[in-house]
């Protein structure tokens, strides 16, 4: 990961190595979030069936929230003094969420979005040790908020499938 220009060093009370480690973790969260955004938007466009209207609207709310989240995550990476990834190839390398190229059934879309939200939650959770070591409360706060959103979204989607 490329860091920003050294002419004006970042001095926010977090050591450079910690900032890089945290930014690397956030880059994985960003890649997962962007991958989930693409998948959710794709499903929004292509959902069919008896639940079309409710799922179409739900997916729109979800991808809108994810679009804001990717900006927040990327801006936190920048605040740490590291350039944020932004290419499809970088996201593909960093993301734990597999691409969906076919158009699944509405039920399968919901199941895949449960899995995607749970994957983002796991990735976000994996960054906490680095934030604790670096005493980075701002990133920990961002991650806590992301966990809350993804855990709630997974629960709501799971409820559609009547799975516990």
mmCIF file with all atom_site columns, N, CA and C in Angstrom, residues 2 10-11 16 21 25 37 40 66-67 75 80 96 107 135 141 145 150 152 154 161:
data_model
loop_
_atom_site.group_PDB
_atom_site.id
_atom_site.type_symbol
_atom_site.label_atom_id
_atom_site.label_alt_id
_atom_site.label_comp_id
_atom_site.label_asym_id
_atom_site.label_entity_id
_atom_site.label_seq_id
_atom_site.pdbx_PDB_ins_code
_atom_site.Cartn_x
_atom_site.Cartn_y
_atom_site.Cartn_z
_atom_site.occupancy
_atom_site.B_iso_or_equiv
_atom_site.pdbx_formal_charge
_atom_site.auth_seq_id
_atom_site.auth_comp_id
_atom_site.auth_asym_id
_atom_site.auth_atom_id
_atom_site.pdbx_PDB_model_num
ATOM 1  N N  . UNK A 1 2   ? 0.614   2.148   -0.887 1.00 0.00 ? 2   UNK A N  1
ATOM 2  C CA . UNK A 1 2   ? 1.405   3.363   -1.020 1.00 0.00 ? 2   UNK A CA 1
ATOM 3  C C  . UNK A 1 2   ? 0.943   4.406   0.003  1.00 0.00 ? 2   UNK A C  1
ATOM 4  N N  . UNK A 1 10  ? 2.300   12.856  8.817  1.00 0.00 ? 10  UNK A N  1
ATOM 5  C CA . UNK A 1 10  ? 1.064   12.741  9.588  1.00 0.00 ? 10  UNK A CA 1
ATOM 6  C C  . UNK A 1 10  ? 1.446   12.558  11.052 1.00 0.00 ? 10  UNK A C  1
ATOM 7  N N  . UNK A 1 11  ? 0.966   13.442  11.910 1.00 0.00 ? 11  UNK A N  1
ATOM 8  C CA . UNK A 1 11  ? 1.297   13.385  13.340 1.00 0.00 ? 11  UNK A CA 1
ATOM 9  C C  . UNK A 1 11  ? 0.001   13.489  14.143 1.00 0.00 ? 11  UNK A C  1
ATOM 10 N N  . UNK A 1 16  ? 3.470   5.468   12.731 1.00 0.00 ? 16  UNK A N  1
ATOM 11 C CA . UNK A 1 16  ? 3.361   5.178   11.302 1.00 0.00 ? 16  UNK A CA 1
ATOM 12 C C  . UNK A 1 16  ? 3.066   3.704   11.028 1.00 0.00 ? 16  UNK A C  1
ATOM 13 N N  . UNK A 1 21  ? -0.812  -0.517  9.351  1.00 0.00 ? 21  UNK A N  1
ATOM 14 C CA . UNK A 1 21  ? -1.504  -1.768  9.662  1.00 0.00 ? 21  UNK A CA 1
ATOM 15 C C  . UNK A 1 21  ? -3.019  -1.559  9.700  1.00 0.00 ? 21  UNK A C  1
ATOM 16 N N  . UNK A 1 25  ? -6.025  -3.011  7.090  1.00 0.00 ? 25  UNK A N  1
ATOM 17 C CA . UNK A 1 25  ? -7.276  -3.641  7.512  1.00 0.00 ? 25  UNK A CA 1
ATOM 18 C C  . UNK A 1 25  ? -8.484  -2.904  6.968  1.00 0.00 ? 25  UNK A C  1
ATOM 19 N N  . UNK A 1 37  ? -21.698 -3.502  -2.002 1.00 0.00 ? 37  UNK A N  1
ATOM 20 C CA . UNK A 1 37  ? -22.459 -2.430  -2.669 1.00 0.00 ? 37  UNK A CA 1
ATOM 21 C C  . UNK A 1 37  ? -22.805 -2.853  -4.101 1.00 0.00 ? 37  UNK A C  1
ATOM 22 N N  . UNK A 1 40  ? -25.372 -5.709  -4.130 1.00 0.00 ? 40  UNK A N  1
ATOM 23 C CA . UNK A 1 40  ? -26.700 -5.246  -3.704 1.00 0.00 ? 40  UNK A CA 1
ATOM 24 C C  . UNK A 1 40  ? -27.357 -4.419  -4.802 1.00 0.00 ? 40  UNK A C  1
ATOM 25 N N  . UNK A 1 66  ? -24.531 1.711   1.811  1.00 0.00 ? 66  UNK A N  1
ATOM 26 C CA . UNK A 1 66  ? -23.189 1.218   1.507  1.00 0.00 ? 66  UNK A CA 1
ATOM 27 C C  . UNK A 1 66  ? -22.372 2.245   0.713  1.00 0.00 ? 66  UNK A C  1
ATOM 28 N N  . UNK A 1 67  ? -23.026 2.989   -0.172 1.00 0.00 ? 67  UNK A N  1
ATOM 29 C CA . UNK A 1 67  ? -22.324 4.021   -0.949 1.00 0.00 ? 67  UNK A CA 1
ATOM 30 C C  . UNK A 1 67  ? -21.745 5.093   -0.031 1.00 0.00 ? 67  UNK A C  1
ATOM 31 N N  . UNK A 1 75  ? -12.134 7.710   3.393  1.00 0.00 ? 75  UNK A N  1
ATOM 32 C CA . UNK A 1 75  ? -11.657 8.950   4.001  1.00 0.00 ? 75  UNK A CA 1
ATOM 33 C C  . UNK A 1 75  ? -10.909 8.692   5.303  1.00 0.00 ? 75  UNK A C  1
ATOM 34 N N  . UNK A 1 80  ? -5.454  8.549   7.910  1.00 0.00 ? 80  UNK A N  1
ATOM 35 C CA . UNK A 1 80  ? -4.331  7.830   8.494  1.00 0.00 ? 80  UNK A CA 1
ATOM 36 C C  . UNK A 1 80  ? -3.043  8.033   7.689  1.00 0.00 ? 80  UNK A C  1
ATOM 37 N N  . UNK A 1 96  ? -13.251 -10.368 0.455  1.00 0.00 ? 96  UNK A N  1
ATOM 38 C CA . UNK A 1 96  ? -13.592 -11.759 0.785  1.00 0.00 ? 96  UNK A CA 1
ATOM 39 C C  . UNK A 1 96  ? -14.959 -12.144 0.217  1.00 0.00 ? 96  UNK A C  1
ATOM 40 N N  . UNK A 1 107 ? -34.876 -15.328 -3.627 1.00 0.00 ? 107 UNK A N  1
ATOM 41 C CA . UNK A 1 107 ? -34.493 -15.972 -2.366 1.00 0.00 ? 107 UNK A CA 1
ATOM 42 C C  . UNK A 1 107 ? -32.973 -16.145 -2.266 1.00 0.00 ? 107 UNK A C  1
ATOM 43 N N  . UNK A 1 135 ? -4.046  2.453   19.490 1.00 0.00 ? 135 UNK A N  1
ATOM 44 C CA . UNK A 1 135 ? -4.849  3.424   20.246 1.00 0.00 ? 135 UNK A CA 1
ATOM 45 C C  . UNK A 1 135 ? -5.620  4.353   19.295 1.00 0.00 ? 135 UNK A C  1
ATOM 46 N N  . UNK A 1 141 ? -14.347 3.372   16.400 1.00 0.00 ? 141 UNK A N  1
ATOM 47 C CA . UNK A 1 141 ? -15.716 3.897   16.364 1.00 0.00 ? 141 UNK A CA 1
ATOM 48 C C  . UNK A 1 141 ? -16.353 3.651   14.996 1.00 0.00 ? 141 UNK A C  1
ATOM 49 N N  . UNK A 1 145 ? -19.638 1.136   14.264 1.00 0.00 ? 145 UNK A N  1
ATOM 50 C CA . UNK A 1 145 ? -20.827 1.540   13.508 1.00 0.00 ? 145 UNK A CA 1
ATOM 51 C C  . UNK A 1 145 ? -21.099 0.627   12.329 1.00 0.00 ? 145 UNK A C  1
ATOM 52 N N  . UNK A 1 150 ? -24.107 -3.927  9.593  1.00 0.00 ? 150 UNK A N  1
ATOM 53 C CA . UNK A 1 150 ? -24.058 -5.215  8.890  1.00 0.00 ? 150 UNK A CA 1
ATOM 54 C C  . UNK A 1 150 ? -24.716 -6.342  9.677  1.00 0.00 ? 150 UNK A C  1
ATOM 55 N N  . UNK A 1 152 ? -27.235 -5.943  11.804 1.00 0.00 ? 152 UNK A N  1
ATOM 56 C CA . UNK A 1 152 ? -28.679 -5.697  11.734 1.00 0.00 ? 152 UNK A CA 1
ATOM 57 C C  . UNK A 1 152 ? -29.219 -6.056  10.345 1.00 0.00 ? 152 UNK A C  1
ATOM 58 N N  . UNK A 1 154 ? -27.963 -8.203  8.187  1.00 0.00 ? 154 UNK A N  1
ATOM 59 C CA . UNK A 1 154 ? -27.958 -9.662  8.037  1.00 0.00 ? 154 UNK A CA 1
ATOM 60 C C  . UNK A 1 154 ? -29.149 -10.274 8.763  1.00 0.00 ? 154 UNK A C  1
ATOM 61 N N  . UNK A 1 161 ? -35.921 -15.042 5.091  1.00 0.00 ? 161 UNK A N  1
ATOM 62 C CA . UNK A 1 161 ? -35.796 -16.468 4.759  1.00 0.00 ? 161 UNK A CA 1
ATOM 63 C C  . UNK A 1 161 ? -36.337 -17.376 5.848  1.00 0.00 ? 161 UNK A C  1
#
